[in-house]
mmCIF file of C-alpha atoms in Angstrom:
data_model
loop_
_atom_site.group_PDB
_atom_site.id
_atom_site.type_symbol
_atom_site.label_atom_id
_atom_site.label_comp_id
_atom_site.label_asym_id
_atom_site.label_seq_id
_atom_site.Cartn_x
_atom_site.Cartn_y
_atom_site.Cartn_z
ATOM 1 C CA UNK A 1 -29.757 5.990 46.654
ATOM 2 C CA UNK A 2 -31.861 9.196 46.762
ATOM 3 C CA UNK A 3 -34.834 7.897 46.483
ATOM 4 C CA UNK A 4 -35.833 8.470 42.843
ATOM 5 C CA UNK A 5 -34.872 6.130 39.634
ATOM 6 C CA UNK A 6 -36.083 6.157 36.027
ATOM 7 C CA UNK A 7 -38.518 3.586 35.056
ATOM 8 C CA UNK A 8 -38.960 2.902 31.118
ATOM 9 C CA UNK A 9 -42.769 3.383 30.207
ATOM 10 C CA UNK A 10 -42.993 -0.290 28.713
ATOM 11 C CA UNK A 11 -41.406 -1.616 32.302
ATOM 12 C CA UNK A 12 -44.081 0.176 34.223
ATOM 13 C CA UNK A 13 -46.771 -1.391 31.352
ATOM 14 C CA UNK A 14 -44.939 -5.060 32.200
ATOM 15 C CA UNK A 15 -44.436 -4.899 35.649
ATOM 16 C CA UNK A 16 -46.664 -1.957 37.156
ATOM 17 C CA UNK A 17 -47.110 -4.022 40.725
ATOM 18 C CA UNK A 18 -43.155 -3.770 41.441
ATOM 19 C CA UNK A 19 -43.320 0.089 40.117
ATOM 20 C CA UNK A 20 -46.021 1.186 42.541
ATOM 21 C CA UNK A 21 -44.364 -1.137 45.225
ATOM 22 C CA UNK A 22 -41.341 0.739 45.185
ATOM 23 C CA UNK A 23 -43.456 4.029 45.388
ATOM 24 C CA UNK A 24 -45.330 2.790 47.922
ATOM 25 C CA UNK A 25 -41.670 2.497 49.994
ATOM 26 C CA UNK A 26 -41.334 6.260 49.454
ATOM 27 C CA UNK A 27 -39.554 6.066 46.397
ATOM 28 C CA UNK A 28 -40.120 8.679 43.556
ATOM 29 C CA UNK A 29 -39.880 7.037 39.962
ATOM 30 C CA UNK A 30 -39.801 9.258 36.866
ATOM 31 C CA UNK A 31 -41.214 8.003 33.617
ATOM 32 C CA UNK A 32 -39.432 7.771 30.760
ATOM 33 C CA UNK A 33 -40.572 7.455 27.204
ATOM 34 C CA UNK A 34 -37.359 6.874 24.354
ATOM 35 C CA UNK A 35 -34.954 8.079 27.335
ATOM 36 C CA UNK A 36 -36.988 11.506 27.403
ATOM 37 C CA UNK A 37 -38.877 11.695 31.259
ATOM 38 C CA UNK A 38 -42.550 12.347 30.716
ATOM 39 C CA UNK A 39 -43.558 12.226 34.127
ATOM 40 C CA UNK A 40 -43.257 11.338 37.971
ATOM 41 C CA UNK A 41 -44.956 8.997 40.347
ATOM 42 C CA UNK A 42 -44.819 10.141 43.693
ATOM 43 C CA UNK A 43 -45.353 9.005 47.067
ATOM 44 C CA UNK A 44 -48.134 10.147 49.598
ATOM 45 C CA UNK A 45 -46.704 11.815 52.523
ATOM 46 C CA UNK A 46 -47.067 10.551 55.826
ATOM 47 C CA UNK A 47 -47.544 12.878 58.945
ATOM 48 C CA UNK A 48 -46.780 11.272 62.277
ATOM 49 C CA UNK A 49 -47.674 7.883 61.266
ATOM 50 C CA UNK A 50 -51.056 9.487 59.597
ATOM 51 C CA UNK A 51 -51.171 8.974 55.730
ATOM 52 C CA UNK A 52 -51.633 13.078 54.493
ATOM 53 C CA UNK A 53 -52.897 11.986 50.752
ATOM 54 C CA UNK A 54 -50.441 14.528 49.314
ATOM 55 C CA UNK A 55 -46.849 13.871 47.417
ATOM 56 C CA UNK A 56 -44.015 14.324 49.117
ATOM 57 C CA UNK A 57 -42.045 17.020 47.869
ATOM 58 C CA UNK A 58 -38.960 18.733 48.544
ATOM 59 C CA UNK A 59 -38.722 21.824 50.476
ATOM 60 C CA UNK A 60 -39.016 24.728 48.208
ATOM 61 C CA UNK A 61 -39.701 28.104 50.111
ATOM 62 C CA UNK A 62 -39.223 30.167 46.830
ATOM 63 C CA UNK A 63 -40.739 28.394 43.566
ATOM 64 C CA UNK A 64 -39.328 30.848 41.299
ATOM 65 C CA UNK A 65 -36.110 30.580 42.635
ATOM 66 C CA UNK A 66 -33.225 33.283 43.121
ATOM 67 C CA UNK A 67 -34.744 36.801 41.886
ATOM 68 C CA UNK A 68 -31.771 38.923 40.984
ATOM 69 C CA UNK A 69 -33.128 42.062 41.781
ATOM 70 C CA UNK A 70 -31.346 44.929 40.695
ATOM 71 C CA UNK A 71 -30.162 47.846 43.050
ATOM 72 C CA UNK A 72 -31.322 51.353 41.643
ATOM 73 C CA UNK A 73 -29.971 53.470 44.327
ATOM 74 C CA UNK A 74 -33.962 54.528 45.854
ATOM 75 C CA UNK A 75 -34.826 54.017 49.466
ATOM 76 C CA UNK A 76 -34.864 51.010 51.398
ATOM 77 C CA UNK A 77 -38.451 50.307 52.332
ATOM 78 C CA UNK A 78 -39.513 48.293 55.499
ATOM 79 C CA UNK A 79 -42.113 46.104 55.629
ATOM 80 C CA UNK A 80 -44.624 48.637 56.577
ATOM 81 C CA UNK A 81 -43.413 51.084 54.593
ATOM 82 C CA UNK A 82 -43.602 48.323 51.093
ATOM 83 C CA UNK A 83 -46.672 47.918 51.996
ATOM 84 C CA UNK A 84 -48.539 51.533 52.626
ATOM 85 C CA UNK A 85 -46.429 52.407 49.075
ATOM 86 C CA UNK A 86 -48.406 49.450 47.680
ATOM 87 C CA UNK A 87 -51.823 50.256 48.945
ATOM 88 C CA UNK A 88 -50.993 53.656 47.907
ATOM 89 C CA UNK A 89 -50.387 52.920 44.585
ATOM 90 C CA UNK A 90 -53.760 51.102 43.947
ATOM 91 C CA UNK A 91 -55.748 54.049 45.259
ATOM 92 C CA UNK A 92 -57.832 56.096 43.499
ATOM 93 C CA UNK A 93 -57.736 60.102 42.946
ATOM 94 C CA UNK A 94 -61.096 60.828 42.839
#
C-alpha cells in the first residue's frame, strides 16, 4: 500500500472515527463524491518524534514541473551574469 485510498463521502459521514484513525497512522485518504475526488485528508508531519502541525507532502522541488525552455541560440548567462541582466532591465533611464 502507498499510503493513500479513496474514501466515499457518505463512508466518511458513517464512519468518520475509522477515517481520521487511519489518517492519524499517516495515511492520506482522498474524498470522493459519485467516484469524482473532491478532496484530501492529510496527515500532520512529524519531525524527530515532534508533531510539526503541517501535512505531509511529497517532495516537490519544482511545482510547475518540467519547463521546456526553448534554445534560441543567445549567450549562456551565469548566475551573476542572469542576474545583473535582470537588475538591469528594471532600471530606470532617467
Amino acid at each position: 500500500m502507498d499510503g493513500r485510498s479513496e474514501v466515499p463521502l457518505r463512508e466518511l459521514n458513517q464512519q468518520t472515527s475509522r477515517v481520521m484513525a487511519r489518517v492519524a497512522a499517516g495515511e492520506t485518504v482522498t474524498i470522493t463524491k459519485d467516484g469524482v475526488p473532491i478532496g484530501d485528508i492529510v496527515p500532520h508531519g512529524v519531525r524527530d518524534g515532534i508533531r510539526t502541525g503541517r501535512p505531509v507532502y511529497a517532495l516537490r522541488i519544482d511545482p510547475m514541473g518540467l519547463l521546456d525552455i526553448p534554445d534560441l541560440g543567445g549567450p549562456v548567462l551565469g548566475d551573476d551574469e542572469l542576474g545583473e541582466t535582470l537588475r538591469g532591465m528594471g532600471a530606470v533611464d532617467g
